[in-house]
N, C-alpha and C. Protein backbone atom coordinates (compact mmCIF):
# COMPACT_ATOMS: atom_id res chain seq x y z
N UNK A 1 0.56 -1.32 -0.05
CA UNK A 1 0.09 0.37 0.00
C UNK A 1 1.04 1.37 -0.10
N UNK A 2 0.54 2.15 -0.71
CA UNK A 2 1.22 3.48 -0.87
C UNK A 2 0.94 4.26 0.23
N UNK A 3 2.29 5.02 0.66
CA UNK A 3 2.09 5.94 1.51
C UNK A 3 1.06 7.08 1.97
N UNK A 4 0.37 7.64 0.54
CA UNK A 4 -0.58 8.15 0.81
C UNK A 4 -1.77 7.51 0.98
N UNK A 5 -1.91 6.53 0.73
CA UNK A 5 -3.50 5.68 0.72
C UNK A 5 -3.32 5.42 2.35
N UNK A 6 -1.90 5.15 3.16
CA UNK A 6 -1.58 4.81 4.51
C UNK A 6 -2.23 6.31 5.21
N UNK A 7 -1.90 7.55 4.46
CA UNK A 7 -2.33 8.68 5.31
C UNK A 7 -3.76 8.66 4.90
N UNK A 8 -4.15 8.44 4.11
CA UNK A 8 -5.73 8.40 3.78
C UNK A 8 -6.47 8.38 4.98
N UNK A 9 -6.21 6.54 5.13
CA UNK A 9 -6.45 5.88 6.19
C UNK A 9 -6.30 6.60 7.62
N UNK A 10 -5.34 6.98 7.96
CA UNK A 10 -5.05 7.74 8.90
C UNK A 10 -6.52 8.46 9.12
N UNK A 11 -6.48 9.45 7.96
CA UNK A 11 -7.49 10.84 8.45
C UNK A 11 -9.05 10.05 8.63
N UNK A 12 -9.04 8.75 7.72
CA UNK A 12 -10.42 8.63 7.99
C UNK A 12 -10.74 8.06 9.35
N UNK A 13 -9.65 7.38 9.59
CA UNK A 13 -9.91 6.66 10.93
C UNK A 13 -9.90 8.10 12.15
N UNK A 14 -9.13 9.09 11.76
CA UNK A 14 -9.57 10.26 12.65
C UNK A 14 -10.79 11.01 12.93
N UNK A 15 -11.37 11.03 11.59
CA UNK A 15 -12.61 11.69 11.44
C UNK A 15 -13.85 10.59 11.91
N UNK A 16 -13.67 9.69 11.74
CA UNK A 16 -14.30 8.22 12.72
C UNK A 16 -14.65 8.36 13.70
N UNK A 17 -13.27 8.58 14.41
CA UNK A 17 -13.56 9.28 15.74
C UNK A 17 -13.98 10.47 16.37
N UNK A 18 -13.36 11.24 15.69
CA UNK A 18 -13.72 12.94 16.18
C UNK A 18 -14.52 13.63 15.53
N UNK A 19 -14.94 13.02 14.02
CA UNK A 19 -16.13 13.66 13.44
C UNK A 19 -15.69 14.86 12.73
N UNK A 20 -16.71 15.62 12.06
CA UNK A 20 -16.22 16.76 11.28
C UNK A 20 -15.75 18.09 11.86
N UNK A 21 -15.80 18.08 13.27
CA UNK A 21 -15.60 19.07 14.30
C UNK A 21 -13.93 18.94 14.17
N UNK A 22 -12.96 17.89 13.84
CA UNK A 22 -11.63 18.01 13.67
C UNK A 22 -11.02 18.71 12.63
N UNK A 23 -11.99 18.91 11.51
CA UNK A 23 -11.47 19.13 10.53
C UNK A 23 -10.52 20.66 10.39
N UNK A 24 -11.14 21.47 11.43
CA UNK A 24 -10.69 22.91 11.09
C UNK A 24 -9.15 22.88 11.95
N UNK A 25 -9.05 21.62 12.68
CA UNK A 25 -7.29 21.17 13.09
C UNK A 25 -6.55 21.19 11.84
N UNK A 26 -7.29 20.43 10.75
CA UNK A 26 -6.31 20.32 9.89
C UNK A 26 -6.05 20.99 9.07
N UNK A 27 -7.36 22.01 8.67
CA UNK A 27 -7.47 23.09 7.49
C UNK A 27 -6.65 24.29 8.17
N UNK A 28 -6.39 24.84 9.29
CA UNK A 28 -5.72 26.00 9.83
C UNK A 28 -4.28 25.69 9.95
N UNK A 29 -3.67 24.14 9.88
CA UNK A 29 -2.34 23.91 9.80
C UNK A 29 -1.90 23.88 8.46
N UNK A 30 -2.68 23.38 7.67
CA UNK A 30 -2.32 23.40 6.05
C UNK A 30 -2.35 25.08 5.66
N UNK A 31 -3.41 25.76 6.13
CA UNK A 31 -3.59 27.19 5.60
C UNK A 31 -1.96 27.83 6.23
N UNK A 32 -1.75 27.78 7.26
CA UNK A 32 -0.64 28.02 7.80
C UNK A 32 0.69 27.56 7.03
N UNK A 33 0.84 26.71 7.03
CA UNK A 33 1.93 26.14 5.86
C UNK A 33 2.12 26.47 4.73
N UNK A 34 0.82 26.80 3.89
CA UNK A 34 0.62 27.54 2.90
C UNK A 34 0.98 28.79 2.65
N UNK A 35 1.06 29.58 3.81
CA UNK A 35 1.23 31.00 3.78
C UNK A 35 2.56 30.99 4.09
N UNK A 36 3.42 30.10 4.83
CA UNK A 36 4.75 30.27 5.35
C UNK A 36 5.50 30.29 3.74
N UNK A 37 5.14 28.84 3.10
CA UNK A 37 5.88 28.67 1.88
C UNK A 37 5.40 29.63 0.40
N UNK A 38 4.54 30.33 0.81
CA UNK A 38 4.38 31.44 -0.15
C UNK A 38 5.65 32.62 -0.20
N UNK A 39 6.27 32.64 0.90
CA UNK A 39 7.44 33.96 1.02
C UNK A 39 8.59 33.17 1.36
N UNK A 40 8.50 31.74 1.85
CA UNK A 40 9.95 31.17 2.13
C UNK A 40 10.79 31.12 1.00
N UNK A 41 12.33 30.49 1.18
CA UNK A 41 13.00 29.88 0.44
C UNK A 41 13.16 28.90 1.13
N UNK A 42 12.78 28.01 0.31
CA UNK A 42 12.95 26.45 0.63
C UNK A 42 13.71 25.77 -0.56
N UNK A 43 14.90 24.96 0.18
CA UNK A 43 15.95 24.33 -0.59
C UNK A 43 15.21 23.51 -1.14
N UNK A 44 15.88 23.19 -2.45
CA UNK A 44 15.17 22.50 -3.67
C UNK A 44 16.10 21.54 -4.44
N UNK A 45 15.55 20.83 -5.42
CA UNK A 45 16.26 20.07 -6.07
C UNK A 45 17.73 21.04 -6.60
N UNK A 46 18.61 20.37 -6.89
CA UNK A 46 20.16 20.87 -7.22
C UNK A 46 20.77 22.05 -6.25
N UNK A 47 19.99 22.50 -5.28
CA UNK A 47 20.65 23.11 -4.15
C UNK A 47 21.77 22.20 -3.35
N UNK A 48 22.61 22.75 -2.82
CA UNK A 48 23.53 21.92 -1.69
C UNK A 48 22.47 21.80 -0.58
N UNK A 49 22.22 20.86 -0.15
CA UNK A 49 21.94 20.59 1.24
C UNK A 49 22.47 21.19 2.43
N UNK A 50 21.96 21.99 3.33
CA UNK A 50 22.57 22.85 4.53
C UNK A 50 23.00 21.48 5.34
N UNK A 51 24.28 21.57 5.93
CA UNK A 51 24.60 20.39 6.92
C UNK A 51 24.34 21.00 8.01
N UNK A 52 24.39 20.02 8.77
CA UNK A 52 23.86 19.95 10.45
C UNK A 52 24.45 18.97 11.43
N UNK A 53 24.38 19.07 12.28
CA UNK A 53 25.24 18.41 13.76
C UNK A 53 23.74 18.21 14.65
N UNK A 54 23.32 17.11 14.49
CA UNK A 54 22.25 16.96 15.55
C UNK A 54 22.47 15.98 16.71
N UNK A 55 21.28 16.08 17.83
CA UNK A 55 21.41 14.92 18.89
C UNK A 55 20.49 13.59 18.23
N UNK A 56 21.28 12.77 18.41
CA UNK A 56 20.54 11.64 18.05
C UNK A 56 20.17 10.51 19.37
N UNK A 57 19.29 9.77 19.21
CA UNK A 57 18.07 9.06 20.49
C UNK A 57 19.65 8.74 21.46
N UNK A 58 21.05 8.52 20.99
CA UNK A 58 21.88 7.72 22.11
C UNK A 58 22.47 8.61 22.66
N UNK A 59 22.42 9.95 22.41
CA UNK A 59 23.01 11.22 22.98
C UNK A 59 24.37 11.59 21.78
N UNK A 60 24.39 10.67 20.73
CA UNK A 60 25.67 11.28 19.82
C UNK A 60 24.81 12.30 18.91
N UNK A 61 26.31 13.05 18.40
CA UNK A 61 25.65 13.85 17.25
C UNK A 61 25.97 13.40 15.83
N UNK A 62 25.32 13.61 15.08
CA UNK A 62 25.31 12.97 13.53
C UNK A 62 25.22 14.04 12.40
N UNK A 63 26.14 14.33 11.92
CA UNK A 63 25.69 15.50 10.73
C UNK A 63 25.66 14.64 9.68
N UNK A 64 24.84 15.81 8.88
CA UNK A 64 24.82 15.15 7.17
C UNK A 64 26.40 14.88 6.84
N UNK A 65 27.19 15.70 6.65
CA UNK A 65 28.72 15.11 6.18
C UNK A 65 28.81 13.99 6.52
N UNK A 66 29.19 13.50 7.93
CA UNK A 66 29.52 12.61 8.04
C UNK A 66 28.51 10.90 7.50
N UNK A 67 27.34 11.74 7.59
CA UNK A 67 26.25 10.07 6.72
C UNK A 67 26.41 10.31 5.61
N UNK A 68 26.93 11.63 4.59
CA UNK A 68 27.08 11.36 3.06
C UNK A 68 28.35 11.00 3.12
N UNK A 69 29.60 10.51 3.98
CA UNK A 69 30.65 9.95 3.81
C UNK A 69 30.44 8.63 3.56
N UNK A 70 29.10 8.18 4.00
CA UNK A 70 28.99 6.60 3.82
C UNK A 70 28.30 6.29 2.40
N UNK A 71 27.31 7.42 1.89
CA UNK A 71 26.83 7.09 0.50
C UNK A 71 25.56 8.00 1.01
N UNK A 72 24.40 7.86 -0.28
CA UNK A 72 23.38 8.70 -0.33
C UNK A 72 22.65 8.86 0.99
N UNK A 73 21.95 9.83 0.79
CA UNK A 73 21.06 10.20 2.21
C UNK A 73 19.61 10.39 1.95
N UNK A 74 18.53 9.78 2.56
CA UNK A 74 17.40 10.06 2.46
C UNK A 74 16.90 11.09 3.92
N UNK A 75 16.44 12.11 3.98
CA UNK A 75 16.20 12.98 5.00
C UNK A 75 14.76 13.41 4.86
N UNK A 76 14.09 13.00 5.96
CA UNK A 76 12.92 13.43 6.47
C UNK A 76 12.57 13.99 7.53
N UNK A 77 11.69 15.67 7.48
CA UNK A 77 11.49 16.04 8.37
C UNK A 77 10.05 15.95 8.96
N UNK A 78 9.77 15.68 10.36
CA UNK A 78 8.71 15.44 10.42
C UNK A 78 8.11 16.52 11.84
N UNK A 79 6.56 16.35 11.74
CA UNK A 79 6.75 17.44 13.23
C UNK A 79 6.69 17.15 14.47
N UNK A 80 6.53 15.71 14.60
CA UNK A 80 6.75 15.39 16.06
C UNK A 80 5.97 13.95 16.16
N UNK A 81 5.94 13.14 17.15
CA UNK A 81 5.33 12.31 17.52
C UNK A 81 3.94 12.14 18.00
N UNK A 82 3.90 13.43 18.39
CA UNK A 82 2.30 13.64 18.41
C UNK A 82 1.29 13.45 17.41
N UNK A 83 1.94 13.38 15.82
CA UNK A 83 1.10 13.49 14.67
C UNK A 83 1.14 12.18 14.18
N UNK A 84 -0.12 11.92 14.21
CA UNK A 84 -0.54 10.76 13.60
C UNK A 84 -0.02 10.20 12.51
N UNK A 85 -0.22 11.37 11.33
CA UNK A 85 0.24 11.03 10.05
C UNK A 85 1.69 11.12 10.24
N UNK A 86 2.33 11.60 10.67
CA UNK A 86 3.93 11.71 11.14
C UNK A 86 4.68 10.07 11.10
N UNK A 87 3.45 9.36 12.36
CA UNK A 87 4.01 8.10 12.85
C UNK A 87 3.45 7.15 11.91
N UNK A 88 2.41 7.50 11.22
CA UNK A 88 2.31 6.34 9.48
C UNK A 88 3.54 6.20 8.68
N UNK A 89 3.91 8.07 8.37
CA UNK A 89 5.00 7.83 7.74
C UNK A 89 6.21 7.32 7.83
N UNK A 90 6.60 7.57 9.48
CA UNK A 90 7.99 7.19 10.06
C UNK A 90 8.00 5.66 9.79
N UNK A 91 6.77 5.17 10.12
CA UNK A 91 6.75 3.20 9.77
C UNK A 91 6.92 3.06 8.71
N UNK A 92 6.25 3.85 7.84
CA UNK A 92 6.19 3.28 6.58
C UNK A 92 7.91 3.54 5.82
N UNK A 93 8.55 4.31 6.34
CA UNK A 93 9.99 4.50 6.21
C UNK A 93 10.73 3.41 6.69
N UNK A 94 10.35 2.74 7.53
CA UNK A 94 10.86 2.08 8.47
C UNK A 94 10.61 0.35 7.55
N UNK A 95 9.76 0.30 7.07
CA UNK A 95 9.45 -0.82 6.17
C UNK A 95 10.36 -0.70 4.64
N UNK A 96 10.56 0.31 4.78
CA UNK A 96 11.62 0.67 3.29
C UNK A 96 12.77 0.40 3.79
N UNK A 97 13.24 0.56 4.78
CA UNK A 97 14.64 0.55 5.12
C UNK A 97 16.18 -0.64 4.71
N UNK A 98 15.14 -1.59 4.44
CA UNK A 98 16.30 -2.92 4.30
C UNK A 98 16.96 -2.53 2.86
N UNK A 99 15.38 -2.00 2.27
CA UNK A 99 15.67 -1.61 0.54
C UNK A 99 16.75 -0.14 0.20
N UNK A 100 16.55 0.05 1.26
CA UNK A 100 17.48 1.74 1.23
C UNK A 100 19.03 1.05 1.68
N UNK A 101 19.13 0.40 2.94
CA UNK A 101 20.48 -0.31 3.32
C UNK A 101 21.05 -1.12 2.06
N UNK A 102 20.43 -1.64 1.12
CA UNK A 102 21.21 -2.59 0.38
C UNK A 102 21.28 -1.63 -0.71
N UNK A 103 20.85 -0.46 -1.09
CA UNK A 103 21.96 0.66 -1.66
C UNK A 103 22.80 1.44 -0.94
N UNK A 104 22.97 1.02 0.29
CA UNK A 104 23.98 2.08 0.87
C UNK A 104 23.58 3.10 1.49
N UNK A 105 22.23 3.83 1.57
CA UNK A 105 21.12 4.86 1.61
C UNK A 105 21.37 5.11 2.88
N UNK A 106 21.71 6.04 3.76
CA UNK A 106 21.53 6.40 5.17
C UNK A 106 19.84 7.09 5.11
N UNK A 107 19.53 6.19 6.10
CA UNK A 107 17.91 7.12 6.41
C UNK A 107 18.03 7.94 7.76
N UNK A 108 17.50 9.09 7.57
CA UNK A 108 17.51 10.07 8.87
C UNK A 108 16.41 10.84 9.03
N UNK A 109 15.78 11.15 10.26
CA UNK A 109 14.33 11.46 10.44
C UNK A 109 14.39 12.59 11.30
N UNK A 110 13.86 14.25 11.48
CA UNK A 110 14.27 15.26 11.87
C UNK A 110 13.26 15.63 12.51
N UNK A 111 13.21 16.07 13.74
CA UNK A 111 11.78 16.72 14.59
C UNK A 111 12.34 17.90 15.51
N UNK A 112 11.31 19.00 15.69
CA UNK A 112 11.86 19.67 16.75
C UNK A 112 11.53 19.19 18.53
N UNK A 113 11.25 17.93 18.47
CA UNK A 113 11.16 17.11 20.11
C UNK A 113 12.33 17.40 20.60
N UNK A 114 12.25 16.68 21.85
CA UNK A 114 13.66 16.76 23.07
C UNK A 114 14.14 15.41 22.28
N UNK A 115 15.10 15.14 22.43
CA UNK A 115 16.12 13.62 22.62
C UNK A 115 15.40 12.79 23.12
N UNK A 116 14.70 13.14 24.50
CA UNK A 116 14.13 12.07 25.22
C UNK A 116 12.95 11.58 24.51
N UNK A 117 12.68 12.48 24.04
CA UNK A 117 10.85 12.09 23.48
C UNK A 117 11.59 11.55 22.08
N UNK A 118 12.35 11.89 21.42
CA UNK A 118 12.62 10.99 19.97
C UNK A 118 12.63 9.52 20.46
N UNK A 119 13.81 9.18 21.84
CA UNK A 119 14.18 8.21 21.87
C UNK A 119 13.11 7.34 22.19
N UNK A 120 12.06 7.67 22.88
CA UNK A 120 11.03 6.66 23.57
C UNK A 120 10.14 6.40 22.54
N UNK A 121 10.27 7.19 21.66
CA UNK A 121 9.25 6.84 20.60
C UNK A 121 9.85 5.98 19.38
N UNK A 122 11.20 6.20 19.21
CA UNK A 122 11.80 5.17 18.31
C UNK A 122 12.05 3.92 18.58
N UNK A 123 11.79 3.86 20.39
CA UNK A 123 11.84 2.53 20.98
C UNK A 123 10.64 1.80 20.79
N UNK A 124 9.55 2.92 20.78
CA UNK A 124 7.96 2.56 21.06
C UNK A 124 7.59 1.63 19.67
N UNK A 125 8.21 2.54 18.35
CA UNK A 125 7.77 2.28 17.23
C UNK A 125 8.24 1.26 16.51
N UNK A 126 9.67 0.78 17.49
CA UNK A 126 10.53 -0.23 16.51
C UNK A 126 11.36 0.19 15.50
N UNK A 127 11.73 1.36 15.46
CA UNK A 127 12.35 2.21 14.21
C UNK A 127 13.66 1.53 14.17
N UNK A 128 14.50 1.16 13.13
CA UNK A 128 15.81 1.33 13.09
C UNK A 128 16.77 2.11 12.85
N UNK A 129 16.25 3.28 12.40
CA UNK A 129 17.00 4.27 11.74
C UNK A 129 16.83 5.53 12.73
N UNK A 130 17.39 6.45 12.66
CA UNK A 130 17.78 7.53 13.95
C UNK A 130 17.06 8.57 13.46
N UNK A 131 16.48 9.19 15.07
CA UNK A 131 15.73 9.90 14.69
C UNK A 131 16.11 11.28 15.64
N UNK A 132 16.60 12.48 14.56
CA UNK A 132 17.18 13.45 15.10
C UNK A 132 16.47 14.54 15.99
N UNK A 133 17.27 15.15 17.11
CA UNK A 133 16.56 16.42 17.53
C UNK A 133 16.68 17.63 17.05
N UNK A 134 15.97 18.37 16.45
CA UNK A 134 16.48 19.78 15.96
C UNK A 134 15.45 21.04 17.09
N UNK A 135 16.52 20.70 18.09
CA UNK A 135 15.73 21.92 19.13
C UNK A 135 15.99 23.48 18.49
N UNK A 136 14.99 24.09 18.73
CA UNK A 136 14.85 25.55 18.13
C UNK A 136 14.63 25.26 16.84
N UNK A 137 14.31 24.22 16.16
CA UNK A 137 13.90 24.42 14.55
C UNK A 137 15.11 25.07 13.76
N UNK A 138 16.34 25.01 14.26
CA UNK A 138 17.54 25.54 13.82
C UNK A 138 17.61 25.04 11.90
N UNK A 139 17.71 23.59 11.94
CA UNK A 139 18.28 23.02 10.67
C UNK A 139 16.87 23.08 9.74
N UNK A 140 15.49 23.09 10.55
CA UNK A 140 14.53 23.11 9.67
C UNK A 140 14.48 24.57 8.91
N UNK A 141 14.96 25.75 9.91
CA UNK A 141 14.70 26.75 9.23
C UNK A 141 16.11 27.31 8.34
N UNK A 142 16.96 26.32 8.28
CA UNK A 142 18.09 26.53 7.36
C UNK A 142 17.61 25.77 6.35
N UNK A 143 16.33 24.92 6.20
CA UNK A 143 16.10 24.21 4.91
C UNK A 143 14.58 25.17 4.53
N UNK A 144 14.35 26.05 5.18
CA UNK A 144 13.08 26.93 4.66
C UNK A 144 11.85 26.26 5.06
N UNK A 145 11.75 25.55 6.22
CA UNK A 145 10.55 24.40 6.58
C UNK A 145 9.79 24.95 7.89
N UNK A 146 10.86 25.96 8.80
CA UNK A 146 10.00 25.99 9.86
C UNK A 146 8.78 27.01 10.21
N UNK A 147 7.94 26.83 10.60
CA UNK A 147 6.62 27.77 10.66
C UNK A 147 5.78 27.18 11.89
N UNK A 148 5.28 28.64 12.46
CA UNK A 148 4.35 28.49 13.94
C UNK A 148 3.04 27.98 13.80
N UNK A 149 2.55 27.04 14.19
CA UNK A 149 1.32 26.33 14.47
C UNK A 149 0.13 27.49 14.63
N UNK A 150 -0.99 27.59 14.19
CA UNK A 150 -1.62 28.80 14.56
C UNK A 150 -2.66 28.81 15.52
N UNK A 151 -3.02 29.86 16.00
CA UNK A 151 -3.52 29.69 17.23
C UNK A 151 -4.89 28.87 17.31
N UNK A 152 -5.43 28.47 16.42
CA UNK A 152 -6.54 27.60 16.40
C UNK A 152 -6.10 26.06 16.47
N UNK A 153 -5.03 25.87 15.93
CA UNK A 153 -4.17 24.52 16.07
C UNK A 153 -3.51 24.53 17.50
N UNK A 154 -3.34 25.60 18.04
CA UNK A 154 -2.82 25.00 19.30
C UNK A 154 -4.06 24.91 20.45
N UNK A 155 -5.06 25.75 20.22
CA UNK A 155 -6.00 25.64 21.00
C UNK A 155 -6.91 24.40 21.21
N UNK A 156 -7.11 23.58 19.83
CA UNK A 156 -7.72 22.84 19.46
C UNK A 156 -6.58 21.13 20.01
N UNK A 157 -5.43 21.34 19.70
CA UNK A 157 -4.32 20.38 20.07
C UNK A 157 -4.60 20.36 22.06
N UNK A 158 -4.46 21.65 22.43
CA UNK A 158 -4.35 21.64 24.10
C UNK A 158 -5.77 21.14 24.26
N UNK A 159 -6.80 20.77 23.49
CA UNK A 159 -7.78 20.29 23.90
C UNK A 159 -7.73 18.83 24.07
N UNK A 160 -6.50 18.10 23.00
CA UNK A 160 -6.82 16.86 23.11
C UNK A 160 -5.33 16.42 23.83
N UNK A 161 -5.31 17.28 24.87
CA UNK A 161 -3.83 17.13 25.52
C UNK A 161 -2.54 16.85 25.36
N UNK A 162 -2.37 17.64 23.99
CA UNK A 162 -1.14 17.58 23.26
C UNK A 162 -0.46 19.35 23.08
N UNK A 163 0.60 19.06 23.97
CA UNK A 163 0.94 20.75 24.38
C UNK A 163 2.41 20.28 23.50
N UNK A 164 2.51 20.95 22.22
CA UNK A 164 3.69 20.66 21.27
C UNK A 164 5.12 21.51 21.62
N UNK A 165 4.55 22.84 22.73
CA UNK A 165 5.35 23.60 23.38
C UNK A 165 6.38 22.80 24.17
N UNK A 166 5.58 22.04 24.91
CA UNK A 166 6.33 21.34 26.14
C UNK A 166 7.09 20.17 25.37
N UNK A 167 6.52 19.43 24.49
CA UNK A 167 7.30 18.42 23.65
C UNK A 167 8.48 18.87 22.87
N UNK A 168 8.53 20.14 22.58
CA UNK A 168 9.52 20.78 22.11
C UNK A 168 10.93 20.98 22.98
N UNK A 169 10.20 21.38 24.26
CA UNK A 169 11.40 21.64 25.32
C UNK A 169 11.59 23.21 25.21
N UNK A 170 10.88 23.79 24.54
CA UNK A 170 11.14 25.36 25.11
C UNK A 170 10.11 26.19 24.90
N UNK A 171 8.91 25.51 24.49
CA UNK A 171 7.50 26.26 25.02
C UNK A 171 7.20 26.79 23.49
N UNK A 172 7.73 26.74 22.46
CA UNK A 172 7.57 26.94 20.98
C UNK A 172 6.79 25.71 20.31
N UNK A 173 6.00 26.46 19.49
CA UNK A 173 4.56 25.61 18.68
C UNK A 173 5.24 25.80 17.18
N UNK A 174 6.72 25.77 17.25
CA UNK A 174 7.31 25.92 15.47
C UNK A 174 7.67 24.35 15.20
N UNK A 175 6.87 24.10 14.39
CA UNK A 175 7.30 22.56 13.35
C UNK A 175 7.61 22.97 12.37
N UNK A 176 8.51 21.99 11.53
CA UNK A 176 8.76 21.82 10.32
C UNK A 176 7.28 21.48 9.23
N UNK A 177 7.68 22.31 7.89
CA UNK A 177 6.43 21.63 6.96
C UNK A 177 7.08 20.28 6.84
N UNK A 178 6.56 19.39 6.74
CA UNK A 178 6.77 18.08 6.33
C UNK A 178 7.38 18.04 5.12
N UNK A 179 8.70 17.50 5.07
CA UNK A 179 9.62 17.21 3.94
C UNK A 179 10.36 16.36 3.80
N UNK A 180 10.55 15.91 2.35
CA UNK A 180 11.81 14.97 2.26
C UNK A 180 12.47 15.14 1.42
N UNK A 181 13.87 14.97 1.49
CA UNK A 181 14.89 15.08 0.51
C UNK A 181 15.87 13.46 0.32
N UNK A 182 16.16 13.83 -0.95
CA UNK A 182 17.18 12.42 -1.54
C UNK A 182 18.18 13.34 -1.31
N UNK A 183 19.33 13.51 -1.19
CA UNK A 183 20.45 14.05 -1.18
C UNK A 183 21.70 13.14 -1.74
N UNK A 184 22.61 13.51 -3.21
CA UNK A 184 23.62 13.03 -3.19
C UNK A 184 24.95 12.72 -2.58
N UNK A 185 25.96 12.36 -2.88
CA UNK A 185 27.05 12.15 -1.90
C UNK A 185 27.77 13.03 -2.01
N UNK A 186 27.67 14.12 -3.08
CA UNK A 186 28.07 15.52 -3.21
C UNK A 186 27.57 16.52 -2.32
N UNK A 187 26.35 16.20 -1.84
CA UNK A 187 25.85 17.07 -0.86
C UNK A 187 24.35 17.44 -2.02
N UNK A 188 24.27 17.58 -3.03
CA UNK A 188 23.00 18.09 -4.07
C UNK A 188 21.94 17.40 -3.75
N UNK A 189 20.93 18.45 -3.55
CA UNK A 189 19.49 17.67 -3.36
C UNK A 189 19.05 17.00 -4.85
N UNK A 190 18.69 15.84 -4.83
CA UNK A 190 18.45 14.90 -6.00
C UNK A 190 16.64 14.93 -6.18
N UNK A 191 16.32 14.99 -4.59
CA UNK A 191 14.69 14.81 -4.80
C UNK A 191 14.29 16.02 -3.66
N UNK A 192 13.40 16.63 -3.91
CA UNK A 192 12.92 17.43 -2.72
C UNK A 192 10.82 17.44 -2.75
N UNK A 193 10.72 17.19 -1.75
CA UNK A 193 9.05 16.64 -1.18
C UNK A 193 8.73 17.83 -0.33
N UNK A 194 7.98 18.50 -0.80
CA UNK A 194 7.81 19.83 0.19
C UNK A 194 6.63 20.37 -0.36
N UNK A 195 5.41 19.99 0.75
CA UNK A 195 4.27 20.62 0.41
C UNK A 195 3.41 21.09 1.39
N UNK A 196 2.39 22.19 1.74
CA UNK A 196 1.76 22.41 3.00
C UNK A 196 0.99 21.23 3.54
N UNK A 197 0.39 20.55 2.63
CA UNK A 197 -0.49 19.52 3.44
C UNK A 197 0.25 17.93 4.24
N UNK A 198 0.34 17.93 5.17
CA UNK A 198 1.17 17.28 5.93
C UNK A 198 0.47 15.72 5.76
N UNK A 199 -0.70 15.61 5.26
CA UNK A 199 -1.61 14.50 4.91
C UNK A 199 -1.16 13.97 3.50
N UNK A 200 -0.07 14.49 2.63
CA UNK A 200 0.20 14.16 1.85
C UNK A 200 1.67 13.84 1.47
N UNK A 201 2.30 13.12 1.05
CA UNK A 201 3.90 13.03 1.04
C UNK A 201 4.73 11.89 0.03
N UNK A 202 5.79 12.27 -0.35
CA UNK A 202 6.61 11.41 -1.31
C UNK A 202 5.95 10.15 -0.77
N UNK A 203 6.06 9.12 -1.65
CA UNK A 203 6.57 7.72 -1.26
C UNK A 203 7.66 6.96 -1.14
N UNK A 204 8.31 6.43 -0.15
CA UNK A 204 9.52 5.88 0.12
C UNK A 204 9.83 5.19 -1.28
N UNK A 205 9.02 4.77 -2.19
CA UNK A 205 9.39 3.72 -3.56
C UNK A 205 9.89 4.72 -4.76
N UNK A 206 9.40 5.78 -4.55
CA UNK A 206 9.13 7.18 -5.54
C UNK A 206 11.28 7.69 -5.12
N UNK A 207 11.29 7.92 -3.83
CA UNK A 207 12.42 8.59 -3.52
C UNK A 207 13.40 7.29 -3.88
N UNK A 208 13.26 6.09 -3.62
CA UNK A 208 14.37 5.46 -4.00
C UNK A 208 14.61 4.91 -5.67
N UNK A 209 13.30 5.24 -5.86
CA UNK A 209 13.73 4.91 -7.66
C UNK A 209 14.73 6.11 -8.30
N UNK A 210 14.98 6.89 -7.57
CA UNK A 210 15.98 8.08 -8.28
C UNK A 210 17.27 8.00 -7.28
N UNK A 211 17.71 7.06 -6.98
CA UNK A 211 18.86 7.07 -6.05
C UNK A 211 19.62 5.69 -6.70
């Protein structure tokens, strides 16, 4: 099953539980992302991928350049483990991991959540690739992806006992636009999937096909 079909099923399940009153939560976040992308300088195909050094779940630092020294990299930005859609996408990437490893490709996922939350989710979800903590969204901002969740989304998420600011460790409700990049060993972007709707994402097989 494709990732986008999986994400459609996630949306249907949420709507089945919450009803139409949950739709403003979806729509307000997409609108805020659209407004951000209208003026942001987002990294795209052919650009040099900004380097980073971020804390992994084992407490060590991982840099893009170090990962590229071992081969190509798939880099995927997710909003946080509070997001059902992000969780489904991360698990789908886990299923693609053997094929990526056979090609010598390193898979890395980046979120603004604290290292402890990243570690706990990695263990709970049974992920075998690394989740990196981008505190203060410095890396997301370097890629042009960081934006603040709108007030309506904050109110609705808080009503669902989801405090993104606490999970980010700094009180900030800033998250990245969901995006996936395939990066060549020369640090050039080969594929850039970046859209405002976090319910629609590139399928791992489409990314693998260009590597």
